[in-house]
mmCIF file of C-alpha atoms and ligand atoms in Angstrom:
data_model
loop_
_atom_site.group_PDB
_atom_site.id
_atom_site.type_symbol
_atom_site.label_atom_id
_atom_site.label_comp_id
_atom_site.label_asym_id
_atom_site.label_seq_id
_atom_site.Cartn_x
_atom_site.Cartn_y
_atom_site.Cartn_z
ATOM 1 C CA MET A 1 -40.252 -28.143 -9.948
ATOM 2 C CA TYR A 2 -40.481 -24.628 -11.738
ATOM 3 C CA GLN A 3 -41.152 -22.993 -8.421
ATOM 4 C CA GLN A 4 -38.043 -24.396 -7.116
ATOM 5 C CA PHE A 5 -36.235 -23.369 -10.001
ATOM 6 C CA VAL A 6 -36.832 -19.612 -9.662
ATOM 7 C CA LYS A 7 -36.111 -20.000 -6.086
ATOM 8 C CA GLU A 8 -32.564 -20.965 -6.581
ATOM 9 C CA MET A 9 -32.228 -18.947 -9.718
ATOM 10 C CA SER A 10 -33.241 -15.904 -7.199
ATOM 11 C CA SER A 11 -30.943 -16.388 -4.368
ATOM 12 C CA GLY A 12 -28.200 -17.354 -7.045
ATOM 13 C CA GLN A 13 -27.708 -20.685 -6.221
ATOM 14 C CA GLY A 14 -28.507 -22.610 -8.718
ATOM 15 C CA ASP A 15 -26.459 -25.181 -9.089
ATOM 16 C CA PHE A 16 -23.586 -23.717 -7.134
ATOM 17 C CA LYS A 17 -22.160 -24.575 -3.534
ATOM 18 C CA PHE A 18 -20.917 -21.026 -2.950
ATOM 19 C CA ASN A 19 -22.768 -18.184 -2.719
ATOM 20 C CA VAL A 20 -20.157 -15.346 -2.734
ATOM 21 C CA VAL A 21 -20.305 -11.297 -2.330
ATOM 22 C CA PHE A 22 -16.677 -10.081 -3.100
ATOM 23 C CA VAL A 23 -15.906 -7.081 -0.527
ATOM 24 C CA LEU A 24 -12.788 -4.259 -2.404
ATOM 25 C CA GLY A 25 -11.727 -0.988 -1.469
ATOM 26 C CA GLY A 26 -8.411 1.163 -0.681
ATOM 27 C CA PRO A 27 -5.772 -0.135 2.824
ATOM 28 C CA GLY A 28 -7.964 1.019 5.265
ATOM 29 C CA ALA A 29 -11.469 1.650 3.974
ATOM 30 C CA GLY A 30 -13.430 -0.130 6.175
ATOM 31 C CA LYS A 31 -13.601 -3.969 4.161
ATOM 32 C CA GLY A 32 -12.631 -5.133 7.533
ATOM 33 C CA THR A 33 -14.479 -3.513 9.633
ATOM 34 C CA GLN A 34 -17.945 -3.607 8.090
ATOM 35 C CA CYS A 35 -17.283 -7.047 6.928
ATOM 36 C CA GLU A 36 -17.464 -7.669 10.589
ATOM 37 C CA LYS A 37 -20.752 -6.163 11.242
ATOM 38 C CA ILE A 38 -22.906 -7.818 8.108
ATOM 39 C CA THR A 39 -21.788 -11.119 9.803
ATOM 40 C CA GLN A 40 -23.606 -9.719 12.776
ATOM 41 C CA LEU A 41 -26.142 -9.850 11.106
ATOM 42 C CA GLN A 42 -29.213 -11.428 11.310
ATOM 43 C CA GLY A 43 -30.189 -13.275 8.061
ATOM 44 C CA PRO A 44 -28.206 -13.896 5.606
ATOM 45 C CA GLY A 45 -25.241 -15.922 7.664
ATOM 46 C CA PHE A 46 -21.833 -14.929 5.595
ATOM 47 C CA VAL A 47 -18.783 -16.242 6.205
ATOM 48 C CA HIS A 48 -16.341 -12.918 6.304
ATOM 49 C CA LEU A 49 -12.998 -13.730 4.884
ATOM 50 C CA SER A 50 -9.693 -11.714 4.381
ATOM 51 C CA ALA A 51 -7.722 -12.726 2.377
ATOM 52 C CA GLY A 52 -5.195 -10.450 3.875
ATOM 53 C CA GLU A 53 -5.728 -12.096 7.181
ATOM 54 C CA LEU A 54 -5.723 -15.432 5.867
ATOM 55 C CA LEU A 55 -2.271 -14.937 4.268
ATOM 56 C CA ARG A 56 -0.535 -13.158 7.350
ATOM 57 C CA ALA A 57 -1.431 -16.862 9.112
ATOM 58 C CA GLU A 58 -0.011 -18.691 6.630
ATOM 59 C CA ARG A 59 2.624 -16.509 7.166
ATOM 60 C CA GLN A 60 3.535 -16.903 10.900
ATOM 61 C CA LYS A 61 2.240 -21.312 10.078
ATOM 62 C CA PRO A 62 6.397 -22.737 11.278
ATOM 63 C CA GLY A 63 7.676 -23.738 8.166
ATOM 64 C CA SER A 64 4.955 -22.883 5.311
ATOM 65 C CA GLU A 65 6.430 -22.417 2.197
ATOM 66 C CA TYR A 66 5.260 -19.406 1.434
ATOM 67 C CA GLY A 67 6.078 -17.380 4.607
ATOM 68 C CA ASP A 68 8.677 -15.617 3.091
ATOM 69 C CA ILE A 69 7.279 -14.501 -0.168
ATOM 70 C CA ILE A 70 3.852 -14.200 1.854
ATOM 71 C CA GLU A 71 6.143 -11.460 3.757
ATOM 72 C CA THR A 72 8.056 -9.855 0.914
ATOM 73 C CA HIS A 73 4.568 -9.276 -1.461
ATOM 74 C CA ILE A 74 2.442 -7.914 1.956
ATOM 75 C CA GLN A 75 5.830 -5.498 2.941
ATOM 76 C CA ASN A 76 6.152 -3.799 -0.879
ATOM 77 C CA GLY A 77 1.744 -3.823 -0.696
ATOM 78 C CA SER A 78 1.979 -6.241 -4.151
ATOM 79 C CA ILE A 79 0.015 -9.038 -4.803
ATOM 80 C CA VAL A 80 0.608 -12.391 -4.116
ATOM 81 C CA PRO A 81 0.576 -15.108 -6.747
ATOM 82 C CA VAL A 82 -3.447 -16.321 -6.882
ATOM 83 C CA GLU A 83 -2.163 -19.502 -6.628
ATOM 84 C CA ILE A 84 -0.941 -19.232 -3.049
ATOM 85 C CA THR A 85 -4.275 -17.106 -2.339
ATOM 86 C CA CYS A 86 -6.838 -18.449 -3.854
ATOM 87 C CA ALA A 87 -6.172 -21.921 -1.964
ATOM 88 C CA LEU A 88 -6.181 -20.287 0.990
ATOM 89 C CA LEU A 89 -9.643 -19.116 0.701
ATOM 90 C CA LYS A 90 -10.778 -22.666 -1.075
ATOM 91 C CA ARG A 91 -10.259 -24.023 1.820
ATOM 92 C CA ALA A 92 -11.501 -22.103 5.086
ATOM 93 C CA MET A 93 -14.614 -22.285 2.760
ATOM 94 C CA GLU A 94 -14.854 -25.934 2.475
ATOM 95 C CA THR A 95 -13.483 -26.706 6.002
ATOM 96 C CA SER A 96 -16.161 -23.880 6.984
ATOM 97 C CA GLY A 97 -19.568 -26.148 5.887
ATOM 98 C CA LYS A 98 -21.289 -22.777 5.028
ATOM 99 C CA GLN A 99 -22.677 -21.528 1.881
ATOM 100 C CA ASN A 100 -21.936 -17.777 1.443
ATOM 101 C CA PHE A 101 -19.152 -15.579 2.135
ATOM 102 C CA LEU A 102 -17.862 -12.030 2.529
ATOM 103 C CA ILE A 103 -14.254 -12.599 1.052
ATOM 104 C CA ASP A 104 -12.228 -8.862 1.371
ATOM 105 C CA GLY A 105 -10.021 -7.999 -0.540
ATOM 106 C CA PHE A 106 -9.685 -10.213 -3.030
ATOM 107 C CA PRO A 107 -9.400 -10.272 -6.037
ATOM 108 C CA ARG A 108 -7.475 -7.622 -6.306
ATOM 109 C CA ASN A 109 -5.802 -7.835 -9.527
ATOM 110 C CA GLU A 110 -6.161 -9.137 -13.342
ATOM 111 C CA ASN A 111 -3.652 -12.096 -12.060
ATOM 112 C CA ASN A 112 -6.266 -13.120 -9.135
ATOM 113 C CA LEU A 113 -9.475 -12.505 -11.257
ATOM 114 C CA PHE A 114 -8.295 -15.185 -13.725
ATOM 115 C CA GLY A 115 -6.744 -17.607 -11.070
ATOM 116 C CA TRP A 116 -10.461 -17.527 -9.100
ATOM 117 C CA GLU A 117 -12.539 -17.524 -12.608
ATOM 118 C CA LYS A 118 -10.529 -21.211 -13.525
ATOM 119 C CA GLU A 119 -10.624 -22.095 -9.443
ATOM 120 C CA MET A 120 -13.746 -21.753 -8.539
ATOM 121 C CA LYS A 121 -16.414 -20.839 -11.503
ATOM 122 C CA HIS A 122 -18.621 -23.516 -10.814
ATOM 123 C CA VAL A 123 -18.324 -23.735 -7.596
ATOM 124 C CA ALA A 124 -18.403 -20.228 -6.479
ATOM 125 C CA PHE A 125 -21.772 -17.729 -7.265
ATOM 126 C CA VAL A 126 -21.125 -14.251 -7.445
ATOM 127 C CA LYS A 127 -23.799 -12.647 -6.257
ATOM 128 C CA PHE A 128 -22.127 -8.665 -5.810
ATOM 129 C CA VAL A 129 -18.726 -6.867 -5.250
ATOM 130 C CA LEU A 130 -19.493 -4.448 -2.334
ATOM 131 C CA PHE A 131 -17.399 -1.345 -3.711
ATOM 132 C CA PHE A 132 -16.134 0.522 -0.001
ATOM 133 C CA ASN A 133 -15.133 4.025 -2.013
ATOM 134 C CA CYS A 134 -12.466 6.176 0.655
ATOM 135 C CA SER A 135 -10.023 8.990 -0.501
ATOM 136 C CA GLU A 136 -6.350 8.238 -0.554
ATOM 137 C CA GLU A 137 -6.293 10.828 2.318
ATOM 138 C CA VAL A 138 -8.399 9.278 4.677
ATOM 139 C CA CYS A 139 -7.481 5.277 4.047
ATOM 140 C CA VAL A 140 -3.757 6.411 4.651
ATOM 141 C CA ASN A 141 -4.668 8.484 7.935
ATOM 142 C CA ARG A 142 -6.840 5.200 9.058
ATOM 143 C CA CYS A 143 -3.868 2.997 8.432
ATOM 144 C CA LEU A 144 -1.485 5.824 9.540
ATOM 145 C CA ASN A 145 -3.401 5.717 13.041
ATOM 146 C CA ARG A 146 -4.141 1.483 13.358
ATOM 147 C CA GLY A 147 0.268 1.532 13.040
ATOM 148 C CA GLN A 148 0.967 2.825 15.925
ATOM 149 C CA THR A 149 -1.390 -0.498 17.364
ATOM 150 C CA SER A 150 -1.679 -3.699 14.699
ATOM 151 C CA GLY A 151 2.084 -4.648 14.777
ATOM 152 C CA ARG A 152 1.128 -5.044 10.526
ATOM 153 C CA SER A 153 4.595 -4.521 8.573
ATOM 154 C CA ASP A 154 2.354 -3.078 6.015
ATOM 155 C CA ASP A 155 1.219 0.117 8.196
ATOM 156 C CA ASN A 156 3.838 2.773 7.860
ATOM 157 C CA LEU A 157 4.053 5.103 5.492
ATOM 158 C CA GLU A 158 6.360 3.923 2.896
ATOM 159 C CA SER A 159 4.738 0.506 2.588
ATOM 160 C CA LEU A 160 1.226 2.435 2.286
ATOM 161 C CA LYS A 161 2.355 4.601 -0.637
ATOM 162 C CA LYS A 162 3.521 1.172 -2.559
ATOM 163 C CA ARG A 163 -0.659 -0.542 -1.560
ATOM 164 C CA ILE A 164 -2.470 2.830 -2.893
ATOM 165 C CA GLN A 165 -0.236 2.635 -5.987
ATOM 166 C CA THR A 166 -1.586 -1.115 -6.319
ATOM 167 C CA TYR A 167 -4.706 -0.697 -4.909
ATOM 168 C CA TYR A 168 -5.293 2.520 -7.735
ATOM 169 C CA ASN A 169 -2.853 0.173 -10.589
ATOM 170 C CA ALA A 170 -4.034 -3.401 -9.990
ATOM 171 C CA THR A 171 -7.567 -3.577 -8.543
ATOM 172 C CA MET A 172 -9.356 -0.642 -9.639
ATOM 173 C CA PRO A 173 -9.188 -1.941 -13.119
ATOM 174 C CA ILE A 174 -10.651 -5.519 -11.292
ATOM 175 C CA ILE A 175 -13.751 -2.424 -9.601
ATOM 176 C CA GLU A 176 -14.366 -1.654 -13.294
ATOM 177 C CA HIS A 177 -14.898 -5.030 -14.426
ATOM 178 C CA TYR A 178 -17.004 -5.356 -12.285
ATOM 179 C CA LYS A 179 -19.326 -2.222 -12.935
ATOM 180 C CA LYS A 180 -19.167 -3.507 -16.655
ATOM 181 C CA GLN A 181 -20.867 -6.555 -15.154
ATOM 182 C CA GLY A 182 -23.169 -4.406 -12.909
ATOM 183 C CA LEU A 183 -21.950 -5.741 -10.071
ATOM 184 C CA VAL A 184 -20.898 -3.368 -7.860
ATOM 185 C CA ARG A 185 -22.684 -2.192 -4.602
ATOM 186 C CA GLU A 186 -19.978 1.058 -4.601
ATOM 187 C CA ILE A 187 -20.925 3.196 -0.025
ATOM 188 C CA ASN A 188 -18.998 6.054 0.457
ATOM 189 C CA ALA A 189 -16.958 4.691 3.284
ATOM 190 C CA GLU A 190 -15.609 8.076 4.443
ATOM 191 C CA ARG A 191 -18.664 8.489 7.109
ATOM 192 C CA ASP A 192 -18.496 7.208 10.732
ATOM 193 C CA VAL A 193 -18.865 3.546 10.729
ATOM 194 C CA GLU A 194 -22.261 3.962 11.965
ATOM 195 C CA GLU A 195 -23.290 6.057 9.033
ATOM 196 C CA VAL A 196 -20.792 3.637 6.053
ATOM 197 C CA PHE A 197 -23.504 0.047 7.743
ATOM 198 C CA ALA A 198 -26.513 1.490 7.406
ATOM 199 C CA ASP A 199 -26.365 1.636 3.515
ATOM 200 C CA VAL A 200 -23.923 -1.483 3.837
ATOM 201 C CA LYS A 201 -27.351 -2.617 5.954
ATOM 202 C CA LYS A 202 -29.423 -2.165 3.683
ATOM 203 C CA LEU A 203 -27.544 -4.599 1.052
ATOM 204 C CA PHE A 204 -27.661 -7.306 2.800
ATOM 205 C CA LEU A 205 -31.520 -7.795 4.103
ATOM 206 C CA GLU A 206 -32.142 -7.490 0.002
ATOM 207 C CA VAL A 207 -30.334 -11.204 -0.342
HETATM 208 N N1 LIG B 301 -12.062 2.708 10.617
HETATM 209 C C1 LIG B 301 -12.573 1.499 9.846
HETATM 210 N N2 LIG B 301 -13.649 1.855 9.078
HETATM 211 C C2 LIG B 301 -13.536 3.684 9.530
HETATM 212 C C3 LIG B 301 -14.437 4.367 9.590
HETATM 213 N N3 LIG B 301 -15.961 4.966 9.220
HETATM 214 N N4 LIG B 301 -14.351 5.604 10.061
HETATM 215 C C4 LIG B 301 -13.296 5.737 10.469
HETATM 216 N N5 LIG B 301 -12.053 4.476 10.948
HETATM 217 C C5 LIG B 301 -12.473 3.661 10.310
HETATM 218 O O1 LIG B 301 -10.156 -0.214 8.657
HETATM 219 C C6 LIG B 301 -8.837 0.042 8.388
HETATM 220 C C7 LIG B 301 -8.609 1.132 10.703
HETATM 221 O O2 LIG B 301 -9.096 2.016 9.999
HETATM 222 C C8 LIG B 301 -9.146 0.537 11.496
HETATM 223 O O3 LIG B 301 -7.923 1.187 12.371
HETATM 224 C C9 LIG B 301 -9.959 0.857 11.929
HETATM 225 O O4 LIG B 301 -10.297 1.016 12.986
HETATM 226 C C10 LIG B 301 -10.368 2.534 11.465
HETATM 227 P P1 LIG B 301 -10.143 -1.975 8.232
HETATM 228 O O5 LIG B 301 -11.859 -1.981 8.615
HETATM 229 O O6 LIG B 301 -9.038 -2.664 9.211
HETATM 230 O O7 LIG B 301 -9.880 -1.120 6.868
HETATM 231 P P2 LIG B 301 -9.550 -2.219 5.286
HETATM 232 O O8 LIG B 301 -10.557 -2.021 4.725
HETATM 233 O O9 LIG B 301 -9.868 -3.932 6.226
HETATM 234 O O10 LIG B 301 -7.942 -2.449 5.860
HETATM 235 P P3 LIG B 301 -6.510 -3.188 5.445
HETATM 236 O O11 LIG B 301 -5.722 -2.410 5.991
HETATM 237 O O12 LIG B 301 -7.146 -4.758 6.108
HETATM 238 O O13 LIG B 301 -6.541 -3.131 3.596
HETATM 239 P P4 LIG B 301 -5.599 -3.486 2.718
HETATM 240 O O14 LIG B 301 -7.131 -4.530 1.477
HETATM 241 O O15 LIG B 301 -4.848 -3.039 3.050
HETATM 242 O O16 LIG B 301 -4.728 -4.808 3.730
HETATM 243 P P5 LIG B 301 -5.601 -6.749 3.763
HETATM 244 O O17 LIG B 301 -5.322 -7.419 4.669
HETATM 245 O O18 LIG B 301 -6.302 -7.009 2.685
HETATM 246 O O19 LIG B 301 -4.361 -6.784 2.465
HETATM 247 C C11 LIG B 301 -2.733 -7.067 2.670
HETATM 248 C C12 LIG B 301 -1.340 -6.969 1.998
HETATM 249 O O20 LIG B 301 -2.019 -8.260 1.795
HETATM 250 C C13 LIG B 301 -1.825 -7.174 0.727
HETATM 251 O O21 LIG B 301 -1.479 -4.962 0.146
HETATM 252 C C14 LIG B 301 -1.340 -7.674 -0.353
HETATM 253 O O22 LIG B 301 0.146 -7.229 -0.330
HETATM 254 C C15 LIG B 301 -1.953 -8.920 0.307
HETATM 255 N N6 LIG B 301 -2.822 -9.360 -0.269
HETATM 256 C C16 LIG B 301 -2.399 -10.305 -1.559
HETATM 257 O O23 LIG B 301 -2.041 -10.234 -1.778
HETATM 258 N N7 LIG B 301 -3.998 -10.752 -2.010
HETATM 259 C C17 LIG B 301 -5.088 -10.816 -1.412
HETATM 260 O O24 LIG B 301 -5.748 -11.457 -1.843
HETATM 261 C C18 LIG B 301 -5.113 -9.946 -0.314
HETATM 262 C C19 LIG B 301 -3.836 -9.697 0.101
HETATM 263 MG MG1 LIG B 302 -8.464 -5.915 6.158
#
């Protein structure tokens, strides 16, 4: 029994139904790109949930009562109220039938953090926070490049300025909050995709 206890604690599961790695970093830092690569790793078996993608999908749903509010926030680079985002995340986690999740682009501000803790604290164990550190200049250039083909309504200079501002003002304090808890694993995300992934991989093979 003791051995089982030690095993559960070291794998971080305990009584928790889900294990979570939050993935944070500026717009275009490479969160989505790296998450996709992590899901292909043999072993840990993570499901990638991008909060932004879930919101964009909800916005597209005919008759969604949240469509307009989501679109307004996305274009303004501001943050959708946590009740909406957390409900989408929770539903995706529950319907997946899986246990390990990369939650990409969330929590982005205090409202997100408090809302998550209220709703998920007892069911989801936060293993660590993967932080892709990338300069503003590189982030903006990557998004503008992608904007030529992405069709995303926020990949333009005007929205990007606001996204960057929100990132520094609202999201960095969340990263600092987790740093104080010793949970942040920081990666230099300015290098090419494979170089970044070489460092990311090391973290996940230890999970
Ligand atoms: N690329 C990636 N890695 C590269 C590398 N190492 N070298 C060179 N190029 C690289 O990558 C961006 C682009 O860069 C791609 O073209 C890629 O090929 C290239 P990507 O992996 O997509 O970066 P990512 O960090 O995922 O960028 P993204 O634009 O998705 O980040 P955001 O955080 O801005 O967007 P997100 O979709 O998470 O959120 C959008 C909006 O939704 C938010 O602004 C907000 O309004 C809303 N939102 C909420 O309100 N609440 C939430 O919880 C989440 C989102
Ligand atoms: Mg993304």
